[in-house]
């Protein structure tokens, strides 16, 4: 990085015209004099190899400084450039230029001190210039920053909405691919959708004993359902970056299959023979039957009491809980 600005009076330029005593060139680390290379940053130290340069860096780094003014004059005034680096100077000012900068710094109108200094040095100015953009570039940067902020908020909102889908431990499972839970009437399944995924890329197929879910052409959940569902009473929709699937249990409270009780309406997984990480493990009682959690019997349920109840009961004998 550039040194702090160090002006000095024009009268000191006489020092440049005194006879120059060239110092012997040798490696700053080992003292070798053959095959030397100059430090590309400060142009003041010499090294015989990259190995020596790296070895000496802990001692050299405190004095190694780039001098933009000297670099600009290197080709035309090498003696002047060496003198500038030797004395650690970044710029040379005449007395009237010093006065001009001081007046600009105190002025309340007209050119600023920065603008006056730029007019004196141009690209050799040792102080880094502030970024300069056109109106179109500034607008483009503002739009980019706004888009990035919107994207960050979208990710945060999506993660917040996904976290808000709470799964009661006894009534469902949260996996890395999807979440599912149940009450005495429905099985509810949730997927977090990729950002900006169009709705047309979401495919859900619900059959009495099968479910297929794919997102952007990739299968996410597909296979035989654990138990039969009522297709007409099942649905799915996309909202706030989440895919919601509601499956109406065919064998449910108030609509039992023949010979079934409320225990038989409990699902331990969405798919038949689902892996353990997607299933509920129920304890087995003394009678050899799985014990349904008590939370299930106090969960929500719906019962319309209409003609469908009779239809479900007539068909119930065909399907038994697995």
PDB file of C-alpha atoms in Angstrom:
ATOM      1  CA  UNK A   1       0.000   0.000   0.000  1.00  0.00           C
ATOM      2  CA  UNK A   2       1.111   3.616  -0.596  1.00  0.00           C
ATOM      3  CA  UNK A   3       2.929   5.618   2.055  1.00  0.00           C
ATOM      4  CA  UNK A   4       1.407   8.657   3.668  1.00  0.00           C
ATOM      5  CA  UNK A   5       1.828  11.850   1.618  1.00  0.00           C
ATOM      6  CA  UNK A   6       5.206  13.468   2.399  1.00  0.00           C
ATOM      7  CA  UNK A   7       5.642  16.849   0.678  1.00  0.00           C
ATOM      8  CA  UNK A   8       8.863  18.808   0.976  1.00  0.00           C
ATOM      9  CA  UNK A   9      10.052  22.119  -0.388  1.00  0.00           C
ATOM     10  CA  UNK A  10      11.445  22.645  -3.853  1.00  0.00           C
ATOM     11  CA  UNK A  11      14.773  23.854  -2.404  1.00  0.00           C
ATOM     12  CA  UNK A  12      15.624  20.287  -1.391  1.00  0.00           C
ATOM     13  CA  UNK A  13      15.720  19.288  -5.066  1.00  0.00           C
ATOM     14  CA  UNK A  14      19.288  20.577  -5.099  1.00  0.00           C
ATOM     15  CA  UNK A  15      20.230  17.396  -3.284  1.00  0.00           C
ATOM     16  CA  UNK A  16      19.452  15.503  -6.460  1.00  0.00           C
ATOM     17  CA  UNK A  17      22.240  17.267  -8.306  1.00  0.00           C
ATOM     18  CA  UNK A  18      24.986  16.347  -5.861  1.00  0.00           C
ATOM     19  CA  UNK A  19      27.309  13.549  -7.007  1.00  0.00           C
ATOM     20  CA  UNK A  20      25.607  10.180  -6.541  1.00  0.00           C
ATOM     21  CA  UNK A  21      27.461   7.450  -4.686  1.00  0.00           C
ATOM     22  CA  UNK A  22      26.267   4.140  -6.007  1.00  0.00           C
ATOM     23  CA  UNK A  23      26.062   1.483  -3.339  1.00  0.00           C
ATOM     24  CA  UNK A  24      27.440  -1.953  -4.073  1.00  0.00           C
ATOM     25  CA  UNK A  25      24.707  -4.364  -5.176  1.00  0.00           C
ATOM     26  CA  UNK A  26      24.469  -7.548  -3.168  1.00  0.00           C
ATOM     27  CA  UNK A  27      21.808  -9.983  -1.985  1.00  0.00           C
ATOM     28  CA  UNK A  28      20.194  -8.530   1.121  1.00  0.00           C
ATOM     29  CA  UNK A  29      20.000 -12.024   2.623  1.00  0.00           C
ATOM     30  CA  UNK A  30      23.255 -13.839   1.801  1.00  0.00           C
ATOM     31  CA  UNK A  31      25.484 -11.126   0.323  1.00  0.00           C
ATOM     32  CA  UNK A  32      25.893 -12.756  -3.094  1.00  0.00           C
ATOM     33  CA  UNK A  33      26.681 -10.391  -5.980  1.00  0.00           C
ATOM     34  CA  UNK A  34      25.859 -12.545  -8.992  1.00  0.00           C
ATOM     35  CA  UNK A  35      22.462 -13.064 -10.623  1.00  0.00           C
ATOM     36  CA  UNK A  36      20.743 -10.399  -8.589  1.00  0.00           C
ATOM     37  CA  UNK A  37      17.129  -9.388  -9.016  1.00  0.00           C
ATOM     38  CA  UNK A  38      15.465  -6.230  -7.749  1.00  0.00           C
ATOM     39  CA  UNK A  39      12.460  -6.270  -5.416  1.00  0.00           C
ATOM     40  CA  UNK A  40       9.525  -5.530  -7.719  1.00  0.00           C
ATOM     41  CA  UNK A  41       7.702  -3.558  -5.052  1.00  0.00           C
ATOM     42  CA  UNK A  42      10.219  -1.120  -3.541  1.00  0.00           C
ATOM     43  CA  UNK A  43      12.974  -1.368  -6.209  1.00  0.00           C
ATOM     44  CA  UNK A  44      15.538  -0.814  -3.430  1.00  0.00           C
ATOM     45  CA  UNK A  45      16.589  -4.282  -2.256  1.00  0.00           C
ATOM     46  CA  UNK A  46      18.361  -6.989  -4.271  1.00  0.00           C
ATOM     47  CA  UNK A  47      18.134 -10.765  -3.947  1.00  0.00           C
ATOM     48  CA  UNK A  48      19.939 -13.604  -5.670  1.00  0.00           C
ATOM     49  CA  UNK A  49      16.970 -15.996  -5.572  1.00  0.00           C
ATOM     50  CA  UNK A  50      13.347 -16.330  -4.609  1.00  0.00           C
ATOM     51  CA  UNK A  51      14.456 -18.493  -1.689  1.00  0.00           C
ATOM     52  CA  UNK A  52      16.588 -15.672  -0.292  1.00  0.00           C
ATOM     53  CA  UNK A  53      13.832 -13.148  -0.875  1.00  0.00           C
ATOM     54  CA  UNK A  54      11.342 -15.264   1.107  1.00  0.00           C
ATOM     55  CA  UNK A  55      13.865 -15.908   3.867  1.00  0.00           C
ATOM     56  CA  UNK A  56      14.601 -12.192   4.265  1.00  0.00           C
ATOM     57  CA  UNK A  57      10.970 -11.027   3.984  1.00  0.00           C
ATOM     58  CA  UNK A  58      10.347 -10.857   7.787  1.00  0.00           C
ATOM     59  CA  UNK A  59      13.103  -8.231   7.972  1.00  0.00           C
ATOM     60  CA  UNK A  60      12.369  -6.498   4.677  1.00  0.00           C
ATOM     61  CA  UNK A  61       8.570  -6.152   4.907  1.00  0.00           C
ATOM     62  CA  UNK A  62       8.650  -3.220   7.336  1.00  0.00           C
ATOM     63  CA  UNK A  63      10.578  -1.016   4.914  1.00  0.00           C
ATOM     64  CA  UNK A  64       9.250  -2.379   1.626  1.00  0.00           C
ATOM     65  CA  UNK A  65       6.964   0.304   0.179  1.00  0.00           C
ATOM     66  CA  UNK A  66       5.776   1.041  -3.333  1.00  0.00           C
ATOM     67  CA  UNK A  67       6.600   4.558  -4.572  1.00  0.00           C
ATOM     68  CA  UNK A  68       4.248   5.391  -7.445  1.00  0.00           C
ATOM     69  CA  UNK A  69       5.897   8.735  -8.110  1.00  0.00           C
ATOM     70  CA  UNK A  70       9.350   7.160  -8.417  1.00  0.00           C
ATOM     71  CA  UNK A  71       7.958   4.359 -10.568  1.00  0.00           C
ATOM     72  CA  UNK A  72       6.518   6.918 -12.988  1.00  0.00           C
ATOM     73  CA  UNK A  73       9.926   8.611 -13.324  1.00  0.00           C
ATOM     74  CA  UNK A  74      12.059   5.446 -13.447  1.00  0.00           C
ATOM     75  CA  UNK A  75      12.377   5.302 -17.233  1.00  0.00           C
ATOM     76  CA  UNK A  76      13.189   8.996 -17.807  1.00  0.00           C
ATOM     77  CA  UNK A  77      14.844  10.051 -14.531  1.00  0.00           C
ATOM     78  CA  UNK A  78      16.419   6.958 -12.939  1.00  0.00           C
ATOM     79  CA  UNK A  79      18.737   9.011 -10.720  1.00  0.00           C
ATOM     80  CA  UNK A  80      15.815  11.092  -9.473  1.00  0.00           C
ATOM     81  CA  UNK A  81      13.801   7.895  -8.842  1.00  0.00           C
ATOM     82  CA  UNK A  82      16.637   6.313  -6.839  1.00  0.00           C
ATOM     83  CA  UNK A  83      16.987   9.484  -4.788  1.00  0.00           C
ATOM     84  CA  UNK A  84      13.230   9.519  -4.078  1.00  0.00           C
ATOM     85  CA  UNK A  85      13.304   5.909  -2.877  1.00  0.00           C
ATOM     86  CA  UNK A  86      16.458   6.359  -0.829  1.00  0.00           C
ATOM     87  CA  UNK A  87      14.977   9.274   1.079  1.00  0.00           C
ATOM     88  CA  UNK A  88      11.517   7.747   1.361  1.00  0.00           C
ATOM     89  CA  UNK A  89       9.868  10.653  -0.430  1.00  0.00           C
ATOM     90  CA  UNK A  90       6.624  10.345  -2.343  1.00  0.00           C
ATOM     91  CA  UNK A  91       6.364  13.761  -3.998  1.00  0.00           C
ATOM     92  CA  UNK A  92       8.269  16.987  -4.556  1.00  0.00           C
ATOM     93  CA  UNK A  93       6.518  20.314  -4.084  1.00  0.00           C
ATOM     94  CA  UNK A  94       7.673  23.834  -4.746  1.00  0.00           C
ATOM     95  CA  UNK A  95       6.966  26.425  -2.042  1.00  0.00           C
ATOM     96  CA  UNK A  96       4.130  27.950  -4.062  1.00  0.00           C
ATOM     97  CA  UNK A  97       2.582  24.496  -4.549  1.00  0.00           C
ATOM     98  CA  UNK A  98       2.656  23.896  -0.797  1.00  0.00           C
ATOM     99  CA  UNK A  99       0.850  27.210  -0.303  1.00  0.00           C
ATOM    100  CA  UNK A 100      -1.662  26.308  -3.000  1.00  0.00           C
ATOM    101  CA  UNK A 101      -2.513  23.005  -1.305  1.00  0.00           C
ATOM    102  CA  UNK A 102      -2.847  24.654   2.087  1.00  0.00           C
ATOM    103  CA  UNK A 103      -5.201  27.305   0.692  1.00  0.00           C
ATOM    104  CA  UNK A 104      -7.292  24.640  -1.036  1.00  0.00           C
ATOM    105  CA  UNK A 105      -7.544  22.697   2.203  1.00  0.00           C
ATOM    106  CA  UNK A 106      -8.905  25.726   4.048  1.00  0.00           C
ATOM    107  CA  UNK A 107     -11.164  27.048   1.280  1.00  0.00           C
ATOM    108  CA  UNK A 108     -14.936  26.716   1.546  1.00  0.00           C
ATOM    109  CA  UNK A 109     -15.502  26.916  -2.215  1.00  0.00           C
ATOM    110  CA  UNK A 110     -13.674  26.200  -5.451  1.00  0.00           C
ATOM    111  CA  UNK A 111     -11.387  23.231  -6.022  1.00  0.00           C
ATOM    112  CA  UNK A 112     -10.813  20.876  -3.114  1.00  0.00           C
ATOM    113  CA  UNK A 113      -7.355  19.904  -1.875  1.00  0.00           C
ATOM    114  CA  UNK A 114      -7.819  16.494  -3.494  1.00  0.00           C
ATOM    115  CA  UNK A 115      -8.650  18.043  -6.872  1.00  0.00           C
ATOM    116  CA  UNK A 116      -5.666  20.437  -6.695  1.00  0.00           C
ATOM    117  CA  UNK A 117      -3.315  17.582  -5.841  1.00  0.00           C
ATOM    118  CA  UNK A 118      -4.680  15.491  -8.725  1.00  0.00           C
ATOM    119  CA  UNK A 119      -4.003  18.368 -11.112  1.00  0.00           C
ATOM    120  CA  UNK A 120      -0.358  18.402  -9.947  1.00  0.00           C
ATOM    121  CA  UNK A 121       0.405  14.677 -10.080  1.00  0.00           C
ATOM    122  CA  UNK A 122      -2.107  12.864 -12.250  1.00  0.00           C
ATOM    123  CA  UNK A 123      -1.452   9.123 -12.222  1.00  0.00           C
ATOM    124  CA  UNK A 124       1.697   9.498 -10.130  1.00  0.00           C
ATOM    125  CA  UNK A 125      -0.363  10.717  -7.174  1.00  0.00           C
ATOM    126  CA  UNK A 126       0.718   8.456  -4.284  1.00  0.00           C
ATOM    127  CA  UNK A 127      -2.654   8.682  -2.520  1.00  0.00           C
ATOM    128  CA  UNK A 128      -5.182   6.169  -3.892  1.00  0.00           C
ATOM    129  CA  UNK A 129      -7.944   7.889  -5.844  1.00  0.00           C
ATOM    130  CA  UNK A 130     -11.540   7.443  -4.844  1.00  0.00           C
ATOM    131  CA  UNK A 131     -13.506   5.194  -7.233  1.00  0.00           C
ATOM    132  CA  UNK A 132     -14.975   7.137 -10.125  1.00  0.00           C
ATOM    133  CA  UNK A 133     -18.123   5.806 -11.810  1.00  0.00           C
ATOM    134  CA  UNK A 134     -20.485   7.087 -14.445  1.00  0.00           C
ATOM    135  CA  UNK A 135     -24.158   7.525 -13.602  1.00  0.00           C
ATOM    136  CA  UNK A 136     -24.950   4.304 -15.490  1.00  0.00           C
ATOM    137  CA  UNK A 137     -22.277   2.381 -13.578  1.00  0.00           C
ATOM    138  CA  UNK A 138     -23.506   3.685 -10.235  1.00  0.00           C
ATOM    139  CA  UNK A 139     -27.049   2.663 -11.167  1.00  0.00           C
ATOM    140  CA  UNK A 140     -25.855  -0.801 -12.198  1.00  0.00           C
ATOM    141  CA  UNK A 141     -23.974  -1.206  -8.907  1.00  0.00           C
ATOM    142  CA  UNK A 142     -27.074  -0.100  -6.961  1.00  0.00           C
ATOM    143  CA  UNK A 143     -29.242  -2.616  -8.840  1.00  0.00           C
ATOM    144  CA  UNK A 144     -26.711  -5.382  -8.225  1.00  0.00           C
ATOM    145  CA  UNK A 145     -26.554  -4.592  -4.505  1.00  0.00           C
ATOM    146  CA  UNK A 146     -30.345  -4.534  -4.333  1.00  0.00           C
ATOM    147  CA  UNK A 147     -30.616  -7.879  -6.149  1.00  0.00           C
ATOM    148  CA  UNK A 148     -28.070  -9.439  -3.788  1.00  0.00           C
ATOM    149  CA  UNK A 149     -29.935  -8.079  -0.759  1.00  0.00           C
ATOM    150  CA  UNK A 150     -33.229  -9.452  -2.095  1.00  0.00           C
ATOM    151  CA  UNK A 151     -31.603 -12.842  -2.699  1.00  0.00           C
ATOM    152  CA  UNK A 152     -30.207 -12.891   0.847  1.00  0.00           C
ATOM    153  CA  UNK A 153     -33.601 -12.000   2.272  1.00  0.00           C
ATOM    154  CA  UNK A 154     -35.256 -14.667   0.114  1.00  0.00           C
ATOM    155  CA  UNK A 155     -32.903 -17.362   1.384  1.00  0.00           C
ATOM    156  CA  UNK A 156     -33.439 -16.203   4.958  1.00  0.00           C
ATOM    157  CA  UNK A 157     -37.230 -16.159   4.519  1.00  0.00           C
ATOM    158  CA  UNK A 158     -37.248 -19.601   2.884  1.00  0.00           C
ATOM    159  CA  UNK A 159     -35.147 -21.071   5.680  1.00  0.00           C
ATOM    160  CA  UNK A 160     -37.402 -19.410   8.255  1.00  0.00           C
ATOM    161  CA  UNK A 161     -40.553 -20.793   6.622  1.00  0.00           C
ATOM    162  CA  UNK A 162     -39.008 -24.269   6.385  1.00  0.00           C
ATOM    163  CA  UNK A 163     -38.018 -24.139  10.052  1.00  0.00           C
ATOM    164  CA  UNK A 164     -41.555 -23.057  10.954  1.00  0.00           C
ATOM    165  CA  UNK A 165     -42.918 -26.428   9.763  1.00  0.00           C
ATOM    166  CA  UNK A 166     -42.862 -28.175  13.115  1.00  0.00           C
ATOM    167  CA  UNK A 167     -43.111 -31.940  13.270  1.00  0.00           C
ATOM    168  CA  UNK A 168     -44.360 -33.476  16.537  1.00  0.00           C
ATOM    169  CA  UNK A 169     -41.837 -36.238  17.329  1.00  0.00           C
ATOM    170  CA  UNK A 170     -44.539 -38.839  17.974  1.00  0.00           C
ATOM    171  CA  UNK A 171     -46.617 -37.981  14.904  1.00  0.00           C
ATOM    172  CA  UNK A 172     -44.133 -37.587  12.058  1.00  0.00           C
ATOM    173  CA  UNK A 173     -40.513 -37.402  10.887  1.00  0.00           C
ATOM    174  CA  UNK A 174     -38.252 -34.624   9.636  1.00  0.00           C
ATOM    175  CA  UNK A 175     -35.735 -35.885   7.077  1.00  0.00           C
ATOM    176  CA  UNK A 176     -33.173 -34.076   4.954  1.00  0.00           C
ATOM    177  CA  UNK A 177     -35.390 -34.553   1.883  1.00  0.00           C
ATOM    178  CA  UNK A 178     -38.846 -33.819   3.278  1.00  0.00           C
ATOM    179  CA  UNK A 179     -40.966 -33.547   6.407  1.00  0.00           C
ATOM    180  CA  UNK A 180     -44.175 -35.375   7.193  1.00  0.00           C
ATOM    181  CA  UNK A 181     -46.677 -35.432  10.023  1.00  0.00           C
ATOM    182  CA  UNK A 182     -50.204 -36.704  10.617  1.00  0.00           C
ATOM    183  CA  UNK A 183     -53.367 -36.263  12.571  1.00  0.00           C
ATOM    184  CA  UNK A 184     -56.369 -38.576  12.753  1.00  0.00           C
ATOM    185  CA  UNK A 185     -57.563 -37.447   9.307  1.00  0.00           C
ATOM    186  CA  UNK A 186     -54.620 -36.361   7.133  1.00  0.00           C
ATOM    187  CA  UNK A 187     -51.001 -37.149   6.360  1.00  0.00           C
ATOM    188  CA  UNK A 188     -49.211 -33.885   5.541  1.00  0.00           C
ATOM    189  CA  UNK A 189     -45.941 -33.843   3.569  1.00  0.00           C
ATOM    190  CA  UNK A 190     -43.674 -30.819   2.993  1.00  0.00           C
ATOM    191  CA  UNK A 191     -40.805 -30.168   0.591  1.00  0.00           C
ATOM    192  CA  UNK A 192     -38.544 -27.113   0.492  1.00  0.00           C
ATOM    193  CA  UNK A 193     -38.332 -25.936  -3.123  1.00  0.00           C
ATOM    194  CA  UNK A 194     -35.150 -24.606  -4.750  1.00  0.00           C
ATOM    195  CA  UNK A 195     -35.011 -20.842  -5.185  1.00  0.00           C
ATOM    196  CA  UNK A 196     -36.829 -19.559  -8.292  1.00  0.00           C
ATOM    197  CA  UNK A 197     -38.133 -23.031  -9.200  1.00  0.00           C
ATOM    198  CA  UNK A 198     -41.227 -22.491 -11.423  1.00  0.00           C
ATOM    199  CA  UNK A 199     -44.444 -24.203 -10.376  1.00  0.00           C
ATOM    200  CA  UNK A 200     -44.581 -26.062 -13.684  1.00  0.00           C
ATOM    201  CA  UNK A 201     -41.407 -27.900 -12.613  1.00  0.00           C
ATOM    202  CA  UNK A 202     -43.279 -29.395  -9.637  1.00  0.00           C
ATOM    203  CA  UNK A 203     -45.007 -32.709 -10.449  1.00  0.00           C
ATOM    204  CA  UNK A 204     -47.186 -34.533  -7.907  1.00  0.00           C
ATOM    205  CA  UNK A 205     -49.222 -37.638  -8.711  1.00  0.00           C
ATOM    206  CA  UNK A 206     -51.585 -39.033  -6.058  1.00  0.00           C
ATOM    207  CA  UNK A 207     -53.194 -42.454  -6.476  1.00  0.00           C
ATOM    208  CA  UNK A 208     -55.056 -44.536  -3.865  1.00  0.00           C
ATOM    209  CA  UNK A 209     -51.926 -46.570  -3.070  1.00  0.00           C
ATOM    210  CA  UNK A 210     -49.128 -44.656  -4.783  1.00  0.00           C
ATOM    211  CA  UNK A 211     -47.441 -41.244  -4.544  1.00  0.00           C
ATOM    212  CA  UNK A 212     -44.965 -39.664  -6.935  1.00  0.00           C
ATOM    213  CA  UNK A 213     -43.186 -36.330  -6.347  1.00  0.00           C
ATOM    214  CA  UNK A 214     -40.562 -34.841  -8.670  1.00  0.00           C
ATOM    215  CA  UNK A 215     -38.939 -31.399  -8.664  1.00  0.00           C
ATOM    216  CA  UNK A 216     -37.378 -30.083 -11.844  1.00  0.00           C
ATOM    217  CA  UNK A 217     -37.311 -33.593 -13.301  1.00  0.00           C
ATOM    218  CA  UNK A 218     -35.699 -35.250 -10.261  1.00  0.00           C
ATOM    219  CA  UNK A 219     -37.702 -37.830  -8.268  1.00  0.00           C
ATOM    220  CA  UNK A 220     -37.960 -36.843  -4.602  1.00  0.00           C
ATOM    221  CA  UNK A 221     -40.503 -39.328  -3.273  1.00  0.00           C
ATOM    222  CA  UNK A 222     -42.026 -42.179  -5.222  1.00  0.00           C
ATOM    223  CA  UNK A 223     -43.528 -45.543  -4.372  1.00  0.00           C
ATOM    224  CA  UNK A 224     -46.328 -47.468  -2.728  1.00  0.00           C
ATOM    225  CA  UNK A 225     -48.083 -45.669   0.107  1.00  0.00           C
ATOM    226  CA  UNK A 226     -48.194 -47.310   3.507  1.00  0.00           C
ATOM    227  CA  UNK A 227     -52.004 -47.241   3.444  1.00  0.00           C
ATOM    228  CA  UNK A 228     -54.726 -46.217   1.053  1.00  0.00           C
ATOM    229  CA  UNK A 229     -55.793 -42.582   0.646  1.00  0.00           C
ATOM    230  CA  UNK A 230     -58.898 -40.883  -0.676  1.00  0.00           C
ATOM    231  CA  UNK A 231     -57.702 -39.241  -3.876  1.00  0.00           C
ATOM    232  CA  UNK A 232     -60.716 -36.927  -4.158  1.00  0.00           C
ATOM    233  CA  UNK A 233     -60.069 -35.531  -0.684  1.00  0.00           C
ATOM    234  CA  UNK A 234     -56.293 -35.202  -1.174  1.00  0.00           C
ATOM    235  CA  UNK A 235     -54.563 -32.161  -2.616  1.00  0.00           C
ATOM    236  CA  UNK A 236     -51.249 -30.358  -3.069  1.00  0.00           C
ATOM    237  CA  UNK A 237     -50.153 -26.750  -3.592  1.00  0.00           C
ATOM    238  CA  UNK A 238     -47.083 -24.501  -3.611  1.00  0.00           C
ATOM    239  CA  UNK A 239     -46.866 -21.577  -1.205  1.00  0.00           C
ATOM    240  CA  UNK A 240     -43.938 -19.409  -0.019  1.00  0.00           C
ATOM    241  CA  UNK A 241     -41.293 -21.710  -1.462  1.00  0.00           C
ATOM    242  CA  UNK A 242     -42.787 -24.849   0.070  1.00  0.00           C
ATOM    243  CA  UNK A 243     -44.623 -27.764  -1.513  1.00  0.00           C
ATOM    244  CA  UNK A 244     -47.563 -28.889   0.652  1.00  0.00           C
ATOM    245  CA  UNK A 245     -49.161 -32.316   0.085  1.00  0.00           C
ATOM    246  CA  UNK A 246     -52.254 -33.274   2.081  1.00  0.00           C
ATOM    247  CA  UNK A 247     -53.301 -36.930   1.853  1.00  0.00           C
ATOM    248  CA  UNK A 248     -56.752 -37.798   3.201  1.00  0.00           C
ATOM    249  CA  UNK A 249     -56.578 -41.154   4.969  1.00  0.00           C
ATOM    250  CA  UNK A 250     -59.202 -43.563   3.669  1.00  0.00           C
ATOM    251  CA  UNK A 251     -59.198 -45.426   6.980  1.00  0.00           C
ATOM    252  CA  UNK A 252     -59.517 -42.578   9.479  1.00  0.00           C
ATOM    253  CA  UNK A 253     -61.426 -41.575  12.557  1.00  0.00           C
ATOM    254  CA  UNK A 254     -65.125 -41.677  11.800  1.00  0.00           C
ATOM    255  CA  UNK A 255     -64.494 -43.610   8.556  1.00  0.00           C
ATOM    256  CA  UNK A 256     -63.052 -46.899   9.764  1.00  0.00           C
ATOM    257  CA  UNK A 257     -62.500 -49.946   7.585  1.00  0.00           C
ATOM    258  CA  UNK A 258     -64.370 -53.066   8.705  1.00  0.00           C
ATOM    259  CA  UNK A 259     -62.884 -54.514  11.854  1.00  0.00           C
ATOM    260  CA  UNK A 260     -60.540 -51.537  12.371  1.00  0.00           C
ATOM    261  CA  UNK A 261     -60.164 -49.156  15.298  1.00  0.00           C
ATOM    262  CA  UNK A 262     -58.508 -45.788  15.663  1.00  0.00           C
ATOM    263  CA  UNK A 263     -55.187 -47.556  16.307  1.00  0.00           C
ATOM    264  CA  UNK A 264     -55.274 -48.844  12.737  1.00  0.00           C
ATOM    265  CA  UNK A 265     -55.469 -45.304  11.307  1.00  0.00           C
ATOM    266  CA  UNK A 266     -51.967 -44.453  12.548  1.00  0.00           C
ATOM    267  CA  UNK A 267     -49.203 -44.254   9.911  1.00  0.00           C
ATOM    268  CA  UNK A 268     -45.591 -45.083  10.778  1.00  0.00           C
ATOM    269  CA  UNK A 269     -44.253 -43.801   7.422  1.00  0.00           C
ATOM    270  CA  UNK A 270     -45.425 -42.282   4.159  1.00  0.00           C
ATOM    271  CA  UNK A 271     -44.245 -45.116   1.913  1.00  0.00           C
ATOM    272  CA  UNK A 272     -44.502 -48.850   2.466  1.00  0.00           C
ATOM    273  CA  UNK A 273     -41.116 -50.286   3.525  1.00  0.00           C
ATOM    274  CA  UNK A 274     -39.661 -46.793   3.984  1.00  0.00           C
ATOM    275  CA  UNK A 275     -36.117 -46.557   5.394  1.00  0.00           C
ATOM    276  CA  UNK A 276     -35.707 -46.185   9.149  1.00  0.00           C
ATOM    277  CA  UNK A 277     -34.797 -42.483   8.967  1.00  0.00           C
ATOM    278  CA  UNK A 278     -38.182 -41.772   7.346  1.00  0.00           C
ATOM    279  CA  UNK A 279     -40.239 -43.943   9.707  1.00  0.00           C
ATOM    280  CA  UNK A 280     -41.599 -43.853  13.234  1.00  0.00           C
ATOM    281  CA  UNK A 281     -40.475 -46.675  15.513  1.00  0.00           C
ATOM    282  CA  UNK A 282     -43.314 -47.699  17.839  1.00  0.00           C
ATOM    283  CA  UNK A 283     -42.760 -49.637  21.045  1.00  0.00           C
ATOM    284  CA  UNK A 284     -44.334 -53.091  21.243  1.00  0.00           C
ATOM    285  CA  UNK A 285     -46.628 -53.919  24.164  1.00  0.00           C
ATOM    286  CA  UNK A 286     -47.093 -57.137  26.083  1.00  0.00           C
ATOM    287  CA  UNK A 287     -49.758 -58.244  23.634  1.00  0.00           C
ATOM    288  CA  UNK A 288     -47.273 -58.131  20.760  1.00  0.00           C
ATOM    289  CA  UNK A 289     -48.937 -55.153  19.083  1.00  0.00           C
ATOM    290  CA  UNK A 290     -47.317 -51.769  18.497  1.00  0.00           C
ATOM    291  CA  UNK A 291     -48.371 -49.050  20.932  1.00  0.00           C
ATOM    292  CA  UNK A 292     -49.725 -45.930  19.220  1.00  0.00           C
ATOM    293  CA  UNK A 293     -48.643 -42.690  20.943  1.00  0.00           C
ATOM    294  CA  UNK A 294     -51.305 -41.131  23.143  1.00  0.00           C
ATOM    295  CA  UNK A 295     -50.667 -37.762  21.403  1.00  0.00           C
ATOM    296  CA  UNK A 296     -52.271 -39.208  18.290  1.00  0.00           C
ATOM    297  CA  UNK A 297     -55.677 -39.643  19.896  1.00  0.00           C
ATOM    298  CA  UNK A 298     -55.806 -35.978  20.906  1.00  0.00           C
ATOM    299  CA  UNK A 299     -54.718 -34.701  17.466  1.00  0.00           C
ATOM    300  CA  UNK A 300     -57.095 -32.919  15.101  1.00  0.00           C
ATOM    301  CA  UNK A 301     -59.615 -34.815  13.003  1.00  0.00           C
ATOM    302  CA  UNK A 302     -62.478 -34.093  10.630  1.00  0.00           C
ATOM    303  CA  UNK A 303     -65.750 -35.975  10.246  1.00  0.00           C
ATOM    304  CA  UNK A 304     -68.355 -34.788   7.760  1.00  0.00           C
ATOM    305  CA  UNK A 305     -71.009 -37.302   8.739  1.00  0.00           C
ATOM    306  CA  UNK A 306     -72.205 -37.383   5.114  1.00  0.00           C
ATOM    307  CA  UNK A 307     -72.931 -40.191   2.666  1.00  0.00           C
ATOM    308  CA  UNK A 308     -69.224 -40.842   2.100  1.00  0.00           C
ATOM    309  CA  UNK A 309     -69.003 -42.513   5.490  1.00  0.00           C
ATOM    310  CA  UNK A 310     -71.169 -45.380   4.284  1.00  0.00           C
ATOM    311  CA  UNK A 311     -69.219 -45.710   1.010  1.00  0.00           C
ATOM    312  CA  UNK A 312     -65.911 -45.917   2.866  1.00  0.00           C
ATOM    313  CA  UNK A 313     -67.276 -48.542   5.189  1.00  0.00           C
ATOM    314  CA  UNK A 314     -68.530 -50.703   2.320  1.00  0.00           C
ATOM    315  CA  UNK A 315     -65.138 -50.648   0.609  1.00  0.00           C
ATOM    316  CA  UNK A 316     -63.183 -51.040   3.829  1.00  0.00           C
ATOM    317  CA  UNK A 317     -62.851 -54.782   3.853  1.00  0.00           C
ATOM    318  CA  UNK A 318     -60.673 -54.778   0.731  1.00  0.00           C
ATOM    319  CA  UNK A 319     -57.727 -53.013   2.378  1.00  0.00           C
ATOM    320  CA  UNK A 320     -56.234 -53.899   5.706  1.00  0.00           C
ATOM    321  CA  UNK A 321     -53.586 -51.938   7.539  1.00  0.00           C
ATOM    322  CA  UNK A 322     -50.096 -53.297   7.039  1.00  0.00           C
TER     323      UNK A 322
END
